[in-house]
Structure formats: structure tokens, C-alpha cells
Short mmCIF file of C-alpha atoms in Angstrom, two decimals:
data_model
loop_
_atom_site.label_atom_id
_atom_site.label_comp_id
_atom_site.label_asym_id
_atom_site.label_seq_id
_atom_site.Cartn_x
_atom_site.Cartn_y
_atom_site.Cartn_z
CA MET A 845 -16.17 10.09 -17.02
CA THR A 846 -19.01 12.04 -16.00
CA ASP A 847 -20.38 10.09 -13.45
CA VAL A 848 -18.01 11.82 -10.72
CA LEU A 849 -19.18 13.25 -7.34
CA TYR A 850 -16.70 16.20 -5.66
CA LEU A 851 -16.22 15.52 -2.02
CA SER A 852 -14.15 16.92 1.44
CA PRO A 853 -12.33 15.15 3.20
CA GLU A 854 -14.87 14.94 5.74
CA GLU A 855 -17.77 13.89 3.67
CA ILE A 856 -15.44 10.72 2.81
CA GLU A 857 -14.26 10.65 6.20
CA SER A 858 -17.58 10.03 7.68
CA LEU A 859 -18.76 7.20 4.92
CA SER A 860 -15.82 5.09 5.20
CA MET A 861 -16.37 5.53 9.25
CA ARG A 862 -19.91 4.81 9.44
CA VAL A 863 -19.12 1.53 6.76
CA LEU A 864 -16.25 0.67 8.51
CA ARG A 865 -18.27 0.70 12.00
CA HIS A 866 -21.02 -0.95 11.43
CA HIS A 867 -19.46 -3.73 9.73
CA GLY A 868 -17.71 -4.56 13.43
CA LEU A 869 -14.92 -2.51 13.55
CA ASP A 870 -14.03 -0.31 16.24
CA GLU A 871 -12.86 3.63 16.08
CA ALA A 872 -9.32 2.84 16.38
CA HIS A 873 -9.00 0.29 13.26
CA ALA A 874 -11.22 2.43 10.98
CA GLY A 875 -9.79 5.63 11.33
CA ALA A 876 -6.21 4.31 10.74
CA ILE A 877 -7.64 2.67 7.59
CA THR A 878 -9.58 5.19 6.80
CA ARG A 879 -6.42 8.17 6.63
CA VAL A 880 -4.57 5.22 4.09
CA VAL A 881 -7.79 5.51 1.49
CA LEU A 882 -8.47 8.39 2.08
CA ALA A 883 -5.03 9.36 1.34
CA GLY A 884 -5.18 7.16 -1.73
CA GLN A 885 -8.58 9.12 -2.90
CA ARG A 886 -7.64 11.97 -2.71
CA ASP A 887 -4.09 11.58 -4.55
CA ASP A 888 -6.44 10.05 -7.30
CA CYS A 889 -4.85 6.70 -6.64
CA GLN A 890 -8.23 4.84 -7.60
CA SER A 891 -6.72 1.53 -6.96
CA HIS A 892 -5.74 2.31 -3.19
CA GLY A 893 -8.08 4.79 -2.92
CA VAL A 894 -11.88 4.22 -1.40
CA TYR A 895 -12.03 1.39 -3.25
CA ARG A 896 -10.28 -0.31 -0.82
CA ILE A 897 -13.15 -0.18 1.27
CA LEU A 898 -15.02 -2.64 -0.61
CA ASP A 899 -12.10 -5.19 -0.10
CA CYS A 900 -12.23 -4.48 4.11
CA VAL A 901 -15.54 -5.58 4.15
CA ARG A 902 -15.01 -8.62 1.76
CA THR A 903 -12.30 -9.85 4.36
CA ILE A 904 -14.68 -9.35 7.31
CA ARG A 905 -17.49 -10.88 6.26
CA ALA A 906 -14.75 -13.68 4.47
CA GLY A 907 -13.64 -14.16 9.05
CA LYS A 908 -10.20 -13.86 7.56
CA VAL A 909 -9.09 -10.44 9.49
CA LYS A 910 -9.75 -10.69 13.96
CA VAL A 911 -11.49 -7.03 13.80
CA ALA A 912 -11.19 -6.93 17.68
CA ALA A 913 -7.76 -7.00 17.11
CA ARG A 914 -4.60 -5.25 20.03
CA PRO A 915 -1.56 -4.40 17.70
CA GLY A 916 0.55 -4.17 19.96
CA LEU A 917 4.18 -3.67 20.93
CA GLN A 918 6.26 -6.07 21.77
CA ASP A 919 10.24 -6.17 23.08
CA GLY A 920 12.90 -4.89 20.27
CA ALA A 921 16.23 -5.82 20.18
CA GLY A 922 18.79 -3.74 19.03
CA VAL A 923 17.24 -1.76 15.91
CA VAL A 924 14.33 -3.61 15.76
CA VAL A 925 10.63 -2.49 16.93
CA ARG A 926 8.50 -5.11 17.08
CA VAL A 927 4.68 -4.70 16.46
CA ASP A 928 2.31 -7.92 16.32
CA ALA A 929 -0.66 -7.22 14.45
CA ASP A 930 -2.78 -10.53 15.87
CA PHE A 931 -4.29 -10.72 12.56
CA GLY A 932 -6.01 -7.63 11.88
CA PHE A 933 -5.55 -4.68 9.46
CA ALA A 934 -2.37 -3.53 9.24
CA PRO A 935 -2.77 0.21 9.95
CA LEU A 936 -3.41 0.69 12.78
CA ALA A 937 -0.42 -1.40 13.27
CA PHE A 938 1.89 0.80 11.90
CA GLU A 939 0.31 3.93 13.38
CA ARG A 940 0.77 1.99 17.20
CA GLY A 941 4.97 1.19 15.45
CA LEU A 942 5.57 4.99 13.90
CA ASP A 943 7.13 6.87 16.82
CA PRO A 944 8.98 4.16 18.44
CA LEU A 945 10.95 3.57 14.83
CA THR A 946 11.11 7.10 14.49
CA ASP A 947 13.05 7.39 18.11
CA LEU A 948 14.47 4.27 16.88
CA ALA A 949 15.97 5.61 13.54
CA ARG A 950 17.23 8.92 15.19
CA ARG A 951 18.88 7.41 18.15
CA GLN A 952 21.16 4.41 16.32
CA GLY A 953 20.51 6.43 13.29
CA ILE A 954 18.62 3.32 11.67
CA GLY A 955 15.71 1.48 12.79
CA ALA A 956 13.31 -1.47 11.52
CA LEU A 957 9.49 -2.17 12.11
CA VAL A 958 8.94 -4.97 11.34
CA ILE A 959 4.57 -5.60 11.80
CA ARG A 960 3.50 -9.73 11.61
CA HIS A 961 0.04 -11.40 11.12
CA CYS A 962 -1.64 -8.41 9.22
CA VAL A 963 -3.97 -7.76 6.45
CA HIS A 964 -2.82 -5.96 4.34
CA PHE A 965 -4.20 -3.94 1.62
CA SER A 966 -2.77 -0.41 0.83
CA ALA A 967 -0.20 1.12 -0.77
CA LEU A 968 3.02 1.60 0.96
CA TRP A 969 3.37 4.95 0.22
CA PRO A 970 1.35 7.02 3.04
CA GLU A 971 3.59 4.64 5.16
CA VAL A 972 7.47 6.45 3.39
CA GLU A 973 5.53 9.26 3.14
CA ALA A 974 5.29 9.51 6.61
CA LEU A 975 8.66 8.98 7.65
CA THR A 976 9.88 11.64 4.91
CA ALA A 977 7.85 14.33 6.80
CA ARG A 978 8.94 13.22 10.40
CA GLY A 979 12.98 14.04 8.22
CA LEU A 980 14.28 10.14 7.14
CA VAL A 981 14.83 8.40 4.92
CA ALA A 982 12.54 4.54 4.12
CA LEU A 983 12.08 1.74 2.60
CA ALA A 984 9.10 -0.48 3.11
CA LEU A 985 8.53 -4.24 1.74
CA THR A 986 5.77 -6.83 3.06
CA PRO A 987 4.26 -9.45 0.56
CA SER A 988 1.04 -10.36 -1.11
CA HIS A 989 -1.38 -13.60 -2.57
CA ALA A 990 0.82 -15.40 -4.41
CA TRP A 991 -0.51 -14.41 -8.00
CA VAL A 992 2.48 -14.26 -9.77
CA ALA A 993 4.56 -16.25 -11.83
CA PRO A 994 8.52 -16.48 -11.77
CA ALA A 995 10.13 -15.11 -14.94
CA GLY A 996 10.30 -17.94 -17.29
CA GLY A 997 7.46 -19.91 -15.22
CA ARG A 998 3.70 -19.96 -15.62
CA ARG A 999 2.68 -20.93 -12.21
CA PRO A 1000 1.67 -18.10 -8.84
CA ALA A 1001 4.90 -18.62 -6.75
CA LEU A 1002 5.62 -15.20 -5.65
CA GLY A 1003 3.25 -11.69 -4.86
CA THR A 1004 3.14 -8.21 -6.49
CA ASN A 1005 5.35 -7.90 -3.66
CA PRO A 1006 5.49 -4.20 -3.67
CA ILE A 1007 8.68 -1.45 -2.78
CA ALA A 1008 8.77 1.54 -1.70
CA PHE A 1009 11.29 4.19 -0.72
CA GLY A 1010 10.84 7.58 -0.01
CA TRP A 1011 13.96 10.74 0.63
CA PRO A 1012 12.53 14.32 2.05
CA ARG A 1013 13.45 17.19 0.40
CA ALA A 1014 13.44 20.36 2.63
CA GLY A 1015 10.00 22.46 1.03
CA LYS A 1016 9.64 20.65 -1.20
CA ASP A 1017 7.02 16.95 -1.56
CA PRO A 1018 9.46 13.93 -0.75
CA TYR A 1019 10.83 12.68 -3.87
CA VAL A 1020 8.83 8.97 -2.81
CA PHE A 1021 8.35 5.64 -4.98
CA ASP A 1022 5.84 3.11 -4.59
CA PHE A 1023 5.52 0.05 -7.04
CA ALA A 1024 4.76 -3.58 -7.58
CA THR A 1025 7.06 -5.86 -8.56
CA SER A 1026 4.24 -7.62 -10.74
CA ALA A 1027 3.76 -6.01 -14.25
CA ILE A 1028 0.83 -3.93 -12.79
CA ALA A 1029 -0.75 -3.66 -9.33
CA ARG A 1030 -3.06 -6.13 -8.30
CA GLY A 1031 -5.32 -3.02 -7.86
CA ASP A 1032 -5.39 -1.78 -10.75
CA LEU A 1033 -6.29 -5.41 -12.50
CA GLU A 1034 -9.01 -5.60 -10.10
CA LEU A 1035 -10.38 -2.09 -11.46
CA HIS A 1036 -9.51 -2.88 -15.23
CA ARG A 1037 -12.22 -6.38 -14.25
CA ARG A 1038 -14.74 -4.05 -12.88
CA SER A 1039 -14.08 -1.65 -16.15
CA GLY A 1040 -14.38 -4.36 -18.61
CA GLN A 1041 -11.39 -3.34 -19.75
CA SER A 1042 -7.98 -5.84 -21.62
CA LEU A 1043 -5.33 -5.05 -19.57
CA PRO A 1044 -2.21 -4.13 -21.30
CA ALA A 1045 0.42 -6.74 -23.07
CA GLY A 1046 2.49 -8.56 -21.06
CA CYS A 1047 0.17 -8.42 -17.39
CA GLY A 1048 -0.40 -12.03 -17.51
CA VAL A 1049 -0.53 -15.55 -18.57
CA ASP A 1050 -3.98 -17.42 -18.28
CA ALA A 1051 -4.78 -20.88 -16.65
CA GLN A 1052 -2.94 -22.33 -20.22
CA GLY A 1053 0.43 -20.76 -19.59
CA GLN A 1054 -0.16 -18.67 -23.08
CA PRO A 1055 -0.63 -14.49 -23.14
CA SER A 1056 -4.15 -13.11 -22.13
CA THR A 1057 -4.80 -9.27 -21.98
CA ASP A 1058 -8.28 -10.72 -19.77
CA PRO A 1059 -8.21 -9.34 -16.11
CA LEU A 1060 -10.30 -13.18 -15.50
CA ALA A 1061 -7.99 -14.65 -17.34
CA VAL A 1062 -5.29 -13.65 -15.46
CA MET A 1063 -6.80 -14.21 -12.21
CA ALA A 1064 -6.70 -18.33 -13.16
CA GLY A 1065 -3.89 -18.07 -14.41
CA ALA A 1066 -0.91 -15.59 -13.07
CA MET A 1067 -0.27 -11.81 -13.45
CA LEU A 1068 3.43 -12.18 -14.32
CA THR A 1069 6.43 -9.57 -12.58
CA PHE A 1070 7.89 -6.78 -14.52
CA GLY A 1071 11.08 -6.52 -16.86
CA GLY A 1072 11.51 -10.44 -16.32
CA HIS A 1073 13.72 -12.12 -14.41
CA LYS A 1074 14.70 -8.39 -13.05
CA GLY A 1075 10.93 -7.80 -11.37
CA SER A 1076 10.83 -11.79 -10.33
CA ALA A 1077 14.32 -11.24 -8.63
CA LEU A 1078 13.19 -8.25 -7.12
CA SER A 1079 9.37 -9.65 -5.79
CA THR A 1080 11.73 -12.87 -4.07
CA MET A 1081 13.86 -10.26 -2.07
CA VAL A 1082 10.30 -9.09 -1.21
CA GLU A 1083 9.57 -12.47 0.00
CA LEU A 1084 12.78 -13.10 1.79
CA MET A 1085 13.19 -10.46 3.38
CA ALA A 1086 9.79 -9.42 4.43
CA GLY A 1087 8.64 -13.19 4.87
CA ALA A 1088 11.68 -15.27 5.93
CA LEU A 1089 13.26 -13.10 7.92
CA ILE A 1090 10.81 -11.58 9.98
CA GLY A 1091 9.32 -15.52 10.88
CA ASP A 1092 5.93 -14.43 8.73
CA TRP A 1093 4.06 -15.68 5.47
CA LEU A 1094 5.30 -15.86 2.30
CA SER A 1095 2.75 -15.59 0.20
CA SER A 1096 1.45 -19.42 -0.93
CA GLU A 1097 0.87 -18.93 2.88
CA SER A 1098 -1.02 -15.88 2.64
CA LEU A 1099 -3.03 -17.75 -0.62
CA ASP A 1100 -3.30 -20.86 1.34
CA TYR A 1101 -4.70 -19.10 4.45
CA ASP A 1102 -7.05 -17.43 2.40
CA ALA A 1103 -8.81 -21.01 0.78
CA GLY A 1104 -10.38 -18.96 -2.03
CA ALA A 1105 -12.21 -16.48 0.33
CA GLY A 1106 -10.33 -13.65 -2.16
CA ALA A 1107 -9.92 -11.82 1.08
CA SER A 1108 -7.21 -10.22 1.22
CA PRO A 1109 -3.83 -11.23 2.26
CA CYS A 1110 -1.96 -11.40 5.78
CA HIS A 1111 1.55 -11.71 5.95
CA GLY A 1112 4.52 -10.08 7.46
CA GLU A 1113 6.14 -6.16 6.51
CA LEU A 1114 9.36 -4.49 7.07
CA ILE A 1115 9.89 -0.82 7.21
CA LEU A 1116 13.40 0.56 7.69
CA ALA A 1117 14.18 3.77 8.32
CA PHE A 1118 17.36 5.72 7.98
CA ASP A 1119 18.16 9.60 9.85
CA PRO A 1120 20.64 11.55 7.46
CA ALA A 1121 22.00 13.19 10.09
CA MET A 1122 23.88 10.20 11.90
CA PHE A 1123 25.04 8.90 8.51
CA GLY A 1124 27.62 12.16 7.55
CA ASP A 1125 26.53 15.91 6.45
CA PRO A 1126 22.88 16.09 5.81
CA ALA A 1127 23.18 19.27 4.29
CA GLU A 1128 25.72 17.53 1.95
CA ALA A 1129 23.05 15.12 1.68
CA SER A 1130 20.01 17.27 0.44
CA ALA A 1131 22.16 19.04 -1.95
CA ARG A 1132 23.44 16.13 -3.66
CA ALA A 1133 20.13 14.57 -3.88
CA GLU A 1134 18.97 17.85 -5.28
CA MET A 1135 22.09 17.87 -7.67
CA LEU A 1136 20.47 14.79 -9.43
CA PHE A 1137 16.63 15.29 -9.60
CA GLY A 1138 17.42 18.71 -11.59
CA ALA A 1139 19.70 16.64 -13.57
CA ILE A 1140 16.33 14.61 -14.19
CA GLU A 1141 13.64 17.33 -14.52
CA SER A 1142 16.03 19.35 -16.32
CA GLN A 1143 15.36 16.77 -19.58
CA GLY A 1144 12.07 17.26 -19.59
CA ALA A 1145 11.97 14.16 -17.76
CA ARG A 1146 9.42 12.68 -14.57
CA LEU A 1147 10.37 12.38 -10.46
CA PRO A 1148 8.35 9.61 -9.76
CA SER A 1149 5.22 10.75 -7.51
CA GLN A 1150 4.90 13.95 -8.84
CA ARG A 1151 1.36 12.52 -10.90
CA ARG A 1152 0.41 11.86 -7.53
CA TYR A 1153 0.91 15.64 -6.22
CA ALA A 1154 -0.88 17.10 -9.22
CA ALA A 1155 -3.88 15.64 -8.01
CA ARG A 1156 -3.30 16.28 -4.24
CA ALA A 1157 -3.29 20.00 -5.63
CA ARG A 1158 -6.42 19.47 -7.52
CA SER A 1159 -8.08 18.20 -4.77
CA ARG A 1160 -7.88 20.49 -2.23
CA GLU A 1161 -9.67 23.35 -4.70
CA ARG A 1162 -11.97 21.66 -5.84
CA GLY A 1163 -12.50 18.27 -3.62
CA ILE A 1164 -11.57 14.89 -4.16
CA ALA A 1165 -13.22 12.74 -7.66
CA VAL A 1166 -14.98 9.90 -6.85
CA PRO A 1167 -16.62 7.87 -9.22
CA GLY A 1168 -20.33 7.95 -8.30
CA ALA A 1169 -20.93 4.24 -9.17
CA LEU A 1170 -17.46 3.53 -6.32
CA TYR A 1171 -20.17 6.37 -4.34
CA ARG A 1172 -22.89 4.20 -4.06
CA GLU A 1173 -21.87 1.03 -3.60
CA ILE A 1174 -19.97 1.37 -0.58
CA GLN A 1175 -22.28 4.17 0.53
CA ALA A 1176 -24.70 0.42 0.21
CA LEU A 1177 -22.53 -0.98 3.00
CA ALA A 1178 -23.40 1.73 5.31
CA PRO A 1179 -26.23 1.37 8.13
CA LYS A 1180 -29.05 2.42 6.97
CA ALA A 1181 -30.33 5.98 8.65
#
């Protein structure tokens, strides 16, 4: 790819803030979104980087997000912190709940952050990394739109339903994974469509339930879970834990609310935080974890997120890579000088 720009974080931040403010978001919401998409682009996560600014604008124009939302902490009970996102974008709601969740985990050993009524478009790894940076183990779950057929089915009933986990490592990048329970993330499917590329086999079926590698055909049919019945079961767990359990929408209800607008999903999110010091000897836990990681890497195997961390280092050295065509598309949404 030759049409690539290498930008500073400040240049990306400026563009994102101008576009988002121009489309009605206040400083707090625009800043929280910008921090998320900047992190994604810095780590070469093209499906969750600045490309997501286009999603945000589309969702605003469709009237499926409350631009003046005021996410607020609600009275919690026990080990639960609750934030009502007020049908606004999720990043600011997470930031509002981060400190109370951290305090709760350190006091009780475990804490749960329930975010309800949020419009969610971002990856989950920035959220679990925010917790591992504080020395906490983290797990995050969220539904999406019902784009995915269950194992043995051919009609959408589940979301892409990502799961993310983070384990802090002293003096090293944390162990983090973040993956959709669908065979391909929805953002990656969209990027295949935009570039005219075929999907890998096994990602979806067309409207007749036949296997297809055509992104448009899969969008008209259904995506598939990874690993057959195993991914389907995990996806169902996400619906139950981050939907039914917390009193928020399933992916099917999010899609009904969208009503064909093509906006980002609206639902809830569940984030769990654990303080290793409250479960046992944290030094012993860390030593055992490093023993496991060493056994993996000594075979030449890669820990998850190592590609992201390498991209992060490259971005610090040369600037953050942004496809030129995408940059110009976003720039066209900014106010004219």
C-alpha cells in the first residue's frame, strides 16, 4: 500500500476532534472517542482505528445516538458499579466508571462495572489495558447487532460478541486478548467490503444459507461463529452475561432498534476487575504466569497482542500510519476552513 500518511498523535487527535465536534459531540465525548480510535490506529488495528470515526458520524446522522448524553454513576450494591450511558457513545461512560471500578476491586478483590444504554463501536482491549495498567486482571464482554448465525443455523441470532481479557506484567506489556466470537470481526468484514476483497472461507453464508466469501452476500445473509459450536456457546454466554444479566438489550434487540439505519450497536457492557493481591500472593501468581508465558514463547509461539505492541513501537518511531484515502474521507467530514 503506497498511499499512506505517517501522522503524529497530535495530528490525528486534531482531525478527530474537529470532525466529532462539528457533528455535535461535546469536548468530553469527542475526547473519549478520539483516545480510543487513536489507540487503535497507533496499534495498526485498522478495523478499530480512525476508520471508526466514519461509523460515529453515520450513527449521529442516523439519529441513533444521543449526542448530548450525560453518562452518570448510579447507586451500586456490593461489588457492582453502574453507569448509565444515556444512549450516548460508550467510551466516556467507561472513563466515568474506571476509577470507581478500580477502587472497588482494590477494596473487595473483585469489582464489576455495568454500563447500560451505550452505543458501542470500539475494541475492548483499550478498556482491559486501562485496568492492567493499574495492576488489575480484567475481563470485558459486550453484545453487538444480531449479525451472526448460531452453529447449525443460518439466520442471524447472535452478535459478534467480543471477549477481552488482560493480565498485568511487571515491566512488560500486559497479556491481552480481544476477539470476536464470530469468525471475523464486523469491522474487518466492512474493510473487506470497502476494498473489494473476498473473505476467508468459513466466515459467513449468503441469504440462502450457502457458504460465501463475498462480503456483500454475507451482509445479506449471516456471519458465522468461530470454532462452530464452541464459538456459538461463548457468543451465547456474552448475550446472557452482558445483556440479560445486566438488564440490557440482546443483539437482536439492538438490531431492531437500528431499524436498517446501519448505525453502531446499542446495548450494554460488563467489565470485571480482579485485584491479585486479594486472591493470594501476587508475586507467586506473577511468577507462575511468567512460567506459562515462557513455555509458550520458548516454542516460537506468539502471545496475543504482540503484533499490536510491535506496531505501537513502530508508530512511536515513524509516526502513525493512516491510509491516504481514509484520511481524506475523514477530512471531508471536518468543518471547512
